[in-house]
Coordinates of C-alpha atoms and ligand atoms in Angstrom, one line a residue:
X260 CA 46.9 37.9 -33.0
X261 CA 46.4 38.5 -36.6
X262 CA 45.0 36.0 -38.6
X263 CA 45.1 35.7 -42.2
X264 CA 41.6 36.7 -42.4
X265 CA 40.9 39.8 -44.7
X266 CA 40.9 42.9 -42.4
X267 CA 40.4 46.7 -42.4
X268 CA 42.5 49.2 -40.8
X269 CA 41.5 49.2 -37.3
X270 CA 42.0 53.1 -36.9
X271 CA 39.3 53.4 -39.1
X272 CA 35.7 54.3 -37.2
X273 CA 34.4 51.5 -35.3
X274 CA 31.2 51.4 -36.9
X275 CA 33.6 49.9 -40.0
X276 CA 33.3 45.8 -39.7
X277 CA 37.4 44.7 -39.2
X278 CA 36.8 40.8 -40.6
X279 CA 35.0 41.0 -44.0
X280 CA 35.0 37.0 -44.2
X281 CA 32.1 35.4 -43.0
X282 CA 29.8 37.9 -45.3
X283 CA 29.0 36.1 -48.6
X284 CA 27.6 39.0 -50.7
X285 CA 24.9 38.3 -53.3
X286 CA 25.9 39.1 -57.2
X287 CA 29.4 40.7 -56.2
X288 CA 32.7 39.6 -56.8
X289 CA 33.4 38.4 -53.1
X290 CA 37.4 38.4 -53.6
X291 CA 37.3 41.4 -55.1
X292 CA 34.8 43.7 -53.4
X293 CA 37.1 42.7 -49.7
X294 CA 40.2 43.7 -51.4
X295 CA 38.8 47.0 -52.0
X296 CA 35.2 47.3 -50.3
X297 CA 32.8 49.6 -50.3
X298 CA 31.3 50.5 -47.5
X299 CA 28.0 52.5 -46.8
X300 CA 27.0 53.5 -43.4
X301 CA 24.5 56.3 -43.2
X302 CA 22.2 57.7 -46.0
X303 CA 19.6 60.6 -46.1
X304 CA 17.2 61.4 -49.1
X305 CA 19.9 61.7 -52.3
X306 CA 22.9 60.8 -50.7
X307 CA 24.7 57.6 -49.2
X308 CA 27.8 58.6 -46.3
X309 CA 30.8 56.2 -46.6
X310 CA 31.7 55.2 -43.2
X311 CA 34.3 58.4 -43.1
X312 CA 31.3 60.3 -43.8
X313 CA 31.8 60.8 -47.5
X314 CA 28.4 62.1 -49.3
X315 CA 27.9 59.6 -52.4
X316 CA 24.8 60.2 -54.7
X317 CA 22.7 57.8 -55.4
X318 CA 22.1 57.4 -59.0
X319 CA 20.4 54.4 -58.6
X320 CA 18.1 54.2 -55.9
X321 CA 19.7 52.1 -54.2
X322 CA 18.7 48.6 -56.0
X323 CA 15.8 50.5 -57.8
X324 CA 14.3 50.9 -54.7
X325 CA 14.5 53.9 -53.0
X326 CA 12.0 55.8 -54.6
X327 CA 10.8 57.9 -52.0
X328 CA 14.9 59.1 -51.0
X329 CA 16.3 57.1 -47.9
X330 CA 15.4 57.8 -44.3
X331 CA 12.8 60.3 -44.9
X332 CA 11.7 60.9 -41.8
X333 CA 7.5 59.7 -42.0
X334 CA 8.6 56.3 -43.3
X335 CA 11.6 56.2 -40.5
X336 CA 8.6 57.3 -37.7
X337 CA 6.3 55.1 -38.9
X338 CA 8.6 52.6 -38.7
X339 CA 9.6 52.8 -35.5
X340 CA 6.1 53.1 -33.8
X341 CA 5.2 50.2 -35.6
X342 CA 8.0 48.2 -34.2
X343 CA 6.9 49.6 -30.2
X344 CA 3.4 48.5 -31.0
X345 CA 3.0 45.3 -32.7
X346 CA 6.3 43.7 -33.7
X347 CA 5.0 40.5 -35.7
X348 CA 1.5 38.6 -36.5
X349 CA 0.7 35.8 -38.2
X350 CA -1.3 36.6 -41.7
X351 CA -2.2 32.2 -41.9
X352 CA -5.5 32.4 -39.8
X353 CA -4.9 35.9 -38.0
X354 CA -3.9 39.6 -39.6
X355 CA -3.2 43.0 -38.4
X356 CA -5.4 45.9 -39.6
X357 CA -2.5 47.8 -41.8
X358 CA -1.9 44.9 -43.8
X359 CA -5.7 45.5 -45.0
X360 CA -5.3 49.0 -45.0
X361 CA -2.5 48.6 -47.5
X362 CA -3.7 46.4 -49.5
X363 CA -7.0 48.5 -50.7
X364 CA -4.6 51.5 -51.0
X365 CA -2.0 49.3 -53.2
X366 CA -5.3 48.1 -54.9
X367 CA -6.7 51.5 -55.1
X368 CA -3.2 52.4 -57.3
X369 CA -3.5 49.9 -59.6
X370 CA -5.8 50.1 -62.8
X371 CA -8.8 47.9 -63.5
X372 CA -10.1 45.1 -61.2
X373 CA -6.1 44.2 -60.3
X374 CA -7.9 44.4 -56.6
X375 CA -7.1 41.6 -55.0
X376 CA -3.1 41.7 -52.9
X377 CA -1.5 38.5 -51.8
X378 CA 1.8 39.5 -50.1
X379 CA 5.6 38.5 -49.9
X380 CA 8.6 39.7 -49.2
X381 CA 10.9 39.9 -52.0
X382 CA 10.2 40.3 -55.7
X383 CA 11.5 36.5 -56.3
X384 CA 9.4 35.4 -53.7
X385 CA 6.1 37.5 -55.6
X386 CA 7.1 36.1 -59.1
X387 CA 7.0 32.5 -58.0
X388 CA 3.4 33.0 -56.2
X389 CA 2.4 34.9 -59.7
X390 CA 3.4 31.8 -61.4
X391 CA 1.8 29.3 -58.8
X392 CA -1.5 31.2 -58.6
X393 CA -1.6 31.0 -62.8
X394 CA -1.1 27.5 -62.5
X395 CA -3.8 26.5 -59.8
X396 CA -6.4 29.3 -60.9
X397 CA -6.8 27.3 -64.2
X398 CA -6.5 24.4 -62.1
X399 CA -9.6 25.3 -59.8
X400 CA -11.2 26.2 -63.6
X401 CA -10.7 23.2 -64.6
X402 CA -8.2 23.5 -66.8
X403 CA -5.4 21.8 -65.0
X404 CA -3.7 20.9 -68.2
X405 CA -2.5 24.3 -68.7
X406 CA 1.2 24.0 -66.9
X407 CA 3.3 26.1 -69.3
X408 CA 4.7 29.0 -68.8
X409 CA 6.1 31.1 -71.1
X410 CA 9.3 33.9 -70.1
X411 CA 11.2 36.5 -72.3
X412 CA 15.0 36.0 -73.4
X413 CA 17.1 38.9 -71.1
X414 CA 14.1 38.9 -68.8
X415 CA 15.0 39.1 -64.8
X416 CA 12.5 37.8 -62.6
X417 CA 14.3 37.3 -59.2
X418 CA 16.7 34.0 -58.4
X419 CA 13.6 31.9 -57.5
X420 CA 13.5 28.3 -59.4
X421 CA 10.0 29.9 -60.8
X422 CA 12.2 32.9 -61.9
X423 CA 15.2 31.5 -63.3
X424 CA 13.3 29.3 -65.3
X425 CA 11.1 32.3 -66.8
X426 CA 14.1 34.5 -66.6
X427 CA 16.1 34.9 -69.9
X428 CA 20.0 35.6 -68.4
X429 CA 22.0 32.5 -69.2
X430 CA 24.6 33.4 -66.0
X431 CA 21.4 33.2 -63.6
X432 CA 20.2 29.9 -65.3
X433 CA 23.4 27.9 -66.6
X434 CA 24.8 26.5 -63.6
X435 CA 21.6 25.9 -61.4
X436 CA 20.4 22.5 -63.3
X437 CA 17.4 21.9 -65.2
X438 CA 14.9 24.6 -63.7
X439 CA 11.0 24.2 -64.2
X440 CA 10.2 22.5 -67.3
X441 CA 7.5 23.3 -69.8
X442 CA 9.0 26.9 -69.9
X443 CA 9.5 28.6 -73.1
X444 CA 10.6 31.9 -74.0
X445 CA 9.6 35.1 -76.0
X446 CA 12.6 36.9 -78.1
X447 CA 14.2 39.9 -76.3
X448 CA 12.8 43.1 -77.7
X449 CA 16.1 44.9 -77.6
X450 CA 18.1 45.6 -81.0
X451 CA 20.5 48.2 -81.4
X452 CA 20.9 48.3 -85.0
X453 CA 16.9 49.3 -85.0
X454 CA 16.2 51.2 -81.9
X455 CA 20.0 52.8 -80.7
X456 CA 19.5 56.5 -78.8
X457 CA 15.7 55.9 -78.9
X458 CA 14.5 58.2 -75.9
X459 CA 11.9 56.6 -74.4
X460 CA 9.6 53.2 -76.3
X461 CA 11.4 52.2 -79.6
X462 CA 9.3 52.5 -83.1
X463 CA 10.5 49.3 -84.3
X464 CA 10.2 46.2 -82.1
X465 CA 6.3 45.6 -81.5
X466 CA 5.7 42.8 -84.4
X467 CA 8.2 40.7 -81.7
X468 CA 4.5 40.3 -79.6
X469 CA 3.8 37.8 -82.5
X470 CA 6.2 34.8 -81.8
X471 CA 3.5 34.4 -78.7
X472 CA 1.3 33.3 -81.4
X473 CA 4.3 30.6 -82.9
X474 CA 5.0 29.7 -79.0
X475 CA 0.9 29.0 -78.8
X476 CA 0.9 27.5 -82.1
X477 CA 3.8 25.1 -81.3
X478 CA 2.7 24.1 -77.8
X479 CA -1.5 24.7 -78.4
X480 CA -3.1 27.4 -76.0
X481 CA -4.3 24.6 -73.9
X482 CA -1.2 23.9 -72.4
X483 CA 0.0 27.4 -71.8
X484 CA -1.2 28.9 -68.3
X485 CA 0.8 32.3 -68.3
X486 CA 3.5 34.8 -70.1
X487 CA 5.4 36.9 -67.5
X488 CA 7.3 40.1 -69.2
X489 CA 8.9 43.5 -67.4
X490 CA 6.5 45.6 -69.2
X491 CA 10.7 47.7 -69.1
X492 CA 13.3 45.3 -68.7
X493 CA 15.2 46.5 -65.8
X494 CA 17.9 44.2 -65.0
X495 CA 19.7 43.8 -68.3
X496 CA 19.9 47.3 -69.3
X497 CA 16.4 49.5 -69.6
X498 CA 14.5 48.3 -72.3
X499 CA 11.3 49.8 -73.3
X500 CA 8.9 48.0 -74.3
X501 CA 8.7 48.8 -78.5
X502 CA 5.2 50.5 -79.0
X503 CA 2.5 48.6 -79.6
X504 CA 4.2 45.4 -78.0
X505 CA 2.4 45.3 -74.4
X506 CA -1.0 45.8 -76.5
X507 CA -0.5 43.0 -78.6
X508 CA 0.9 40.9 -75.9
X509 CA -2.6 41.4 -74.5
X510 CA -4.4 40.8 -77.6
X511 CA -3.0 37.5 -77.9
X512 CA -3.3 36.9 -73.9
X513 CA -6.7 37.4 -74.3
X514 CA -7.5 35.3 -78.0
X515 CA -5.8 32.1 -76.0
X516 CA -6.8 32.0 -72.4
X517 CA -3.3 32.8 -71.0
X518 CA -2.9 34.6 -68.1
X519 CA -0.5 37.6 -68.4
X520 CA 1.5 38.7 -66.1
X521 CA 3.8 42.2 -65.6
X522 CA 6.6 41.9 -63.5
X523 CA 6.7 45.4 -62.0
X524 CA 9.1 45.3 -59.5
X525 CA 11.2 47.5 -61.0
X526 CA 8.3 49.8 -63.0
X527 CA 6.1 50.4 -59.6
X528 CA 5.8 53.1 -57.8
X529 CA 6.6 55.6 -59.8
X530 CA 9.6 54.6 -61.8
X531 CA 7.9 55.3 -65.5
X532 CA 5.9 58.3 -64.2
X533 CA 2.8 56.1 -63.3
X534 CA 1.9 54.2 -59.8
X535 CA 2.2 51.3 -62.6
X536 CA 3.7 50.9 -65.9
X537 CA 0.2 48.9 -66.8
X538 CA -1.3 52.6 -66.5
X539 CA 1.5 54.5 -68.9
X540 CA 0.6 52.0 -71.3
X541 CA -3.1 51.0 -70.6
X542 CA -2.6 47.4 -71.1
X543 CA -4.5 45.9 -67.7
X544 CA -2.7 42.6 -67.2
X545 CA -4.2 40.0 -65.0
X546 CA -1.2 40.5 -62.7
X547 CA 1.5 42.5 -61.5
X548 CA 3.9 41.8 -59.3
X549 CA 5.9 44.2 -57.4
X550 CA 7.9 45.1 -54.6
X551 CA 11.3 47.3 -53.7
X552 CA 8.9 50.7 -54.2
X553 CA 6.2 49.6 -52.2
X554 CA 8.2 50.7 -48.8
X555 CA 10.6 53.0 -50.5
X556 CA 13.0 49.8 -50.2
X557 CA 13.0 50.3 -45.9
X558 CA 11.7 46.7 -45.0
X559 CA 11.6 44.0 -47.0
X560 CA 7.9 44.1 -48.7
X561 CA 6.3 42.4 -52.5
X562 CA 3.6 40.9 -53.4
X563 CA 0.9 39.8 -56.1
X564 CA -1.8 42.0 -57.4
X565 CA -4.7 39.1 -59.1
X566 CA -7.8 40.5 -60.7
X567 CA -10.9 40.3 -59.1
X568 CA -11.7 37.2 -61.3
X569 CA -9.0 35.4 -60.7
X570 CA -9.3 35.4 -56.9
X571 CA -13.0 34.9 -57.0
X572 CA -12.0 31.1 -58.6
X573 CA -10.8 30.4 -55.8
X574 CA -13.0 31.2 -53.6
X575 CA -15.0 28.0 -53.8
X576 CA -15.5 24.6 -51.4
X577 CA -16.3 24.3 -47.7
X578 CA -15.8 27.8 -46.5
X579 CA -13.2 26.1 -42.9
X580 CA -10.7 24.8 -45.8
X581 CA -7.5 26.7 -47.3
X582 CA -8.1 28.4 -50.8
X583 CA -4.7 28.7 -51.9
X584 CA -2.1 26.6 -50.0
X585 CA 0.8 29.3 -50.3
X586 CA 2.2 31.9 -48.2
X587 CA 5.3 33.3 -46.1
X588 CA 6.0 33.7 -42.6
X589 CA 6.5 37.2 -42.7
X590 CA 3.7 38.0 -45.7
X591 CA 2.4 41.6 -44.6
X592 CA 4.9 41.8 -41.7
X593 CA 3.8 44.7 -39.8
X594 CA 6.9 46.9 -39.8
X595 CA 6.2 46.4 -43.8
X596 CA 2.7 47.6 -43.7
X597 CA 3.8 50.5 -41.9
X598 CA 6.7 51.4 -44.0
X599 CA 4.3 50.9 -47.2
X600 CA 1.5 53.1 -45.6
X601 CA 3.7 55.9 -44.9
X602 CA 5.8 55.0 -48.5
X603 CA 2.8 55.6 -50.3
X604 CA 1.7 58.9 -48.0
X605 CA 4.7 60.5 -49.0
X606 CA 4.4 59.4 -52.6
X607 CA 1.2 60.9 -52.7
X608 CA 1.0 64.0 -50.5
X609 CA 5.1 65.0 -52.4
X610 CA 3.6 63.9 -56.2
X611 CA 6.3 61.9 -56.7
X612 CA 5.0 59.7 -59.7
X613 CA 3.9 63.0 -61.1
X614 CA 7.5 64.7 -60.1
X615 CA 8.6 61.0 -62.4
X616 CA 6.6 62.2 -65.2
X617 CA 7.6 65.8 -65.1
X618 CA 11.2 65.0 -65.1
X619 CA 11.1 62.6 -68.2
X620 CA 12.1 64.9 -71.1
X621 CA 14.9 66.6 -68.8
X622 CA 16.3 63.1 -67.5
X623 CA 16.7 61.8 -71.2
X624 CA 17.9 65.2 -72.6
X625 CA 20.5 65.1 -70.4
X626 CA 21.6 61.3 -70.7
X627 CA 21.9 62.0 -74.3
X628 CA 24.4 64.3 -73.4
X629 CA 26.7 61.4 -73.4
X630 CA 26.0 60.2 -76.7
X631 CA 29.4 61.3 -78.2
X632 CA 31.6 60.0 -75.2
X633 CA 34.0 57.4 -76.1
X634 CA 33.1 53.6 -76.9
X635 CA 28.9 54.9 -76.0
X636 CA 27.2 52.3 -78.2
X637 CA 23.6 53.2 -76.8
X638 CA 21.6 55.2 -74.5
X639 CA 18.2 54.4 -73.3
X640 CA 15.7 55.8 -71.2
X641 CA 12.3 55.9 -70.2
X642 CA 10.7 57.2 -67.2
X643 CA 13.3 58.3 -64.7
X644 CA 15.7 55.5 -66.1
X645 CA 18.6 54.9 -68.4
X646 CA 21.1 52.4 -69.9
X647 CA 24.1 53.0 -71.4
X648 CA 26.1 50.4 -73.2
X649 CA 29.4 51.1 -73.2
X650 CA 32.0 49.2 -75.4
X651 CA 34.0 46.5 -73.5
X652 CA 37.4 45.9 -73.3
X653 CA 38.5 43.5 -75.8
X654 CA 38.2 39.5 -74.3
X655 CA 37.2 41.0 -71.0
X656 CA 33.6 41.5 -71.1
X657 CA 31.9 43.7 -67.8
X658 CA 35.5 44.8 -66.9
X659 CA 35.1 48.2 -68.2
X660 CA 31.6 48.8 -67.0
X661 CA 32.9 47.2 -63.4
X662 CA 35.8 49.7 -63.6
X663 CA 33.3 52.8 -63.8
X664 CA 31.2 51.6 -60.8
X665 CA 34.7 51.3 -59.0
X666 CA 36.1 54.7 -60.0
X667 CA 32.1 56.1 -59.7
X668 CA 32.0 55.3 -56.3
X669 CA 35.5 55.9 -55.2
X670 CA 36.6 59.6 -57.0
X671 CA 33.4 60.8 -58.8
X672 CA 31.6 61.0 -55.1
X673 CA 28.3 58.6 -57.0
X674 CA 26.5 55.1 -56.9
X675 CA 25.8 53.6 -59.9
X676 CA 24.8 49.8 -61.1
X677 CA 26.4 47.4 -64.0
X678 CA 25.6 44.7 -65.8
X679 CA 27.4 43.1 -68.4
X680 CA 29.2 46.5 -70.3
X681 CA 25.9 48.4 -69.5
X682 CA 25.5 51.4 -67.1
X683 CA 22.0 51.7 -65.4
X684 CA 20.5 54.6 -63.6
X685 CA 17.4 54.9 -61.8
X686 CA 17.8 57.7 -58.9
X687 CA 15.4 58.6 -56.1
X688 CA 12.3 60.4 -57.7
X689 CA 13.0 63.2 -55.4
X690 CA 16.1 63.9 -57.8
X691 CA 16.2 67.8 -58.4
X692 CA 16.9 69.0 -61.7
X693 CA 20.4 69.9 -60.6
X694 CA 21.2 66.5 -59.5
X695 CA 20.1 64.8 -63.0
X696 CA 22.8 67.0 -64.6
X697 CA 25.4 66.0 -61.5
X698 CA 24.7 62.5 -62.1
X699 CA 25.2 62.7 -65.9
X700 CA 28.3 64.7 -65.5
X701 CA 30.0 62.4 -62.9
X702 CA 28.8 59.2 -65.1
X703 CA 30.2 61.5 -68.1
X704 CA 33.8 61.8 -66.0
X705 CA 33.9 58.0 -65.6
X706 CA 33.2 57.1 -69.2
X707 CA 35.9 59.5 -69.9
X708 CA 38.4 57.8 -67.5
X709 CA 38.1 54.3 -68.8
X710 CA 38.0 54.9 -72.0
Ligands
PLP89 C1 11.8 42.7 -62.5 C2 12.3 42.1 -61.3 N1 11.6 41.0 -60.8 C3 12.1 40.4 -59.7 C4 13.1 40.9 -59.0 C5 13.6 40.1 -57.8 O1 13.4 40.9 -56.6 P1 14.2 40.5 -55.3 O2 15.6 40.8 -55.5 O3 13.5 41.3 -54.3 O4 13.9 39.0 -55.1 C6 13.8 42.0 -59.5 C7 15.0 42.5 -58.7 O5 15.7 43.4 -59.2 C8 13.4 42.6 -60.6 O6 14.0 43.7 -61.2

């Protein structure tokens, strides 16, 4: 019998789900998206198939993850031997060899003495142990009274409490309560009157580094354990970091005690040309957390890279009792350290941070391209990234931009992600150069059509 239950055409293929209810999606308009869904079944290095077997490019990585392209076949292998061989262990008390193996090689990638890897499994999961290990290493220093912690307006740092609270989007903070407290917030970076069609870091923008000195002043260093910042704010539209800002940040950082960390989930692996965007900028911060790149987004894998001295204050007290009383279930699940061994194989042995870096001025040539398309208020880029704000339709804000992901997906044959009025693109770093100009003509169409 039918039931009034939403469901899809049965002739349709039967790997196609026919009761769309029971799914409640994350950040989607539920109602909306099982009207009209859309579906992915298979994908293979640039492309996603529909379930009909549709080819759709993926502009976007997938959720900036994909670096590496999907189902490449030494991450898929490793994979599956993995999962014949040893399917879980427990990292409290016991570990498995990969998860040190991949640890010194994630270790290895980043600069400095960022040596030390504590692992998790999403990026919300890694910025709340960031924050927790700020707050109990100046705990085990002994200076416990140093409980603040200080975000950036439009920063994303997962749906955590720890990363609401640090996070500066007021829809991922207004309607979950009163979040940490002691938190305060640095001033976005972004302004389009100052920086608009700026390919790659803005000129104007790095004096902002300098409210951390009125935040310090206001609250006194020695109540102030840590600042977390996307050295590129991913979420809420690509925004480089103005030049000179990270520096300063780090100047201050340093003059005050507080520990600084990058959130580089989206900026790892590649993203900005670098295994880190700590590197493209030579700032060292004290840590960075990351995940989605670190397995080329095929298992679930995060995690916290400290600096050498920051673990070592820890390592204190009868040598039978617990240093740090965090941790996950599944931190350095096995099919994880396998998919992040052969991740970071193929990143290395194809150059793909390198291909990144080669691609740069190409990628933002041609995303200027759309510079004169109707209602474009700005483009940015940086590294194999852009955001383009486009102008919203009046007293319907994201309706536009949600259109063009619609109409992206369904007639232009491509994947591409929203927020707010803005149009983000981050594709697979094994993009050719004929891709880059198939993405920016497709996004081009669809800019064009809702106009
Ligand atoms: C900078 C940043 N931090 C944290 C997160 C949260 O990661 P996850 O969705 O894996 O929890 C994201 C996700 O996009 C992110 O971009």
């Amino acid at each position: 019998m039918p039931t009034s239950r939403q469901r899809l055409n049965t002739e349709t293929p039967i790997d196609i789900p026919n009761d769309l209810d029971a799914f409640w999606l994350p950040f989607t308009p539920n109602r909306a998206f099982k009207r009209a869904p859309r579906l992915i079944a298979r994908a293979k290095e640039m492309h996603y198939y529909t379930s009909e077997g549709r080819a759709v490019l993926d502009g976007t990585a997938g959720l900036w993850c994909s670096n590496a392209g999907h189902c490449r076949d030494p991450i898929v292998a490793a994979i599956e031997r993995q999962a014949g061989e040893l399917d879980y262990a427990p990292a409290f008390q016991f570990a498995h060899p990969k998860s040190f193996e991949l640890a010194s090689r994630i270790a290895a990638l980043a600069p400095g003495d960022l040596n030390r890897v504590f692992f998790c499994n999403s990026g919300s999961e890694a910025v709340d142990t960031a924050l927790k290990i700020a707050l109990a290493y100046h705990n085990a220093r002994g200076e416990g009274a140093r409980t603040r912690l200080i975000g950036r307006e439009r920063g994303y740092h997962g749906t955590g409490f720890g990363g609401i609270s640090v996070g500066g989007i007021v829809a991922n903070r207004k309607y979950f309560g009163t979040l940490l407290s002691g938190v305060d917030h640095l001033p976005a970076t972004y302004s389009r009157e100052h920086q608009a069609f700026t390919k790659g870091e803005p000129e104007w923008g790095g004096h902002l580094a300098d409210e951390l000195e009125r935040i310090v002043a206001l609250h006194d260093a020695s109540t102030i354990a840590a600042v977390i910042i996307e050295p590129m704010a991913g979420s809420t539209g690509v925004l480089p970091p103005p030049k000179g800002y990270l520096q300063k940040l780090r100047a201050i950082c340093d003059r005050h005690g507080i520990v600084l960390i990058f959130d580089e989930v989206i900026t790892g692996f590649g993203r900005l040309g670098y295994a880190f965007a700590a590197e493209r900028y030579g700032v060292t911060p004290d840590m960075i957390v990351f995940a989605k790149g670190v397995t080329s987004g095929a298992v679930p894998m995060a995690g916290v890279i400290a600096r050498d001295g920051i673990y070592e204050a820890f390592m204190r007290g009868p040598e039978h009792v617990i240093e740090l009383f965090h941790g996950y279930t599944y931190s350095a699940h096995p099919l994880a350290c396998a998919a992040g061994l052969a991740a970071l194989d193929l990143y290395r042995d194809e150059k793909l941070f390198e291909r990144a870096k080669a691609l740069e001025p190409q990628w933002a040539a041609a995303a200027m391209t759309l510079k004169s398309l109707p209602g474009v208020l700005d483009i940015r880029t940086v590294g194999l990234t852009a955001g383009i704000d486009i102008a919203a339709r009046p007293g319907s804000p994201g309706l536009r931009a949600y259109q063009a992901m619609e109409r992206a997906f369904a007639d232009e044959g491509i994947m591409i992600r929203i927020t707010g009025d803005t149009i983000a693109l981050s594709p697979p770093l094994i993009v050719s150069e004929a891709q880059i100009g198939e993405i920016f003509e497709k996004v081009g169409a669809v800019i064009k059509a809702t106009a």
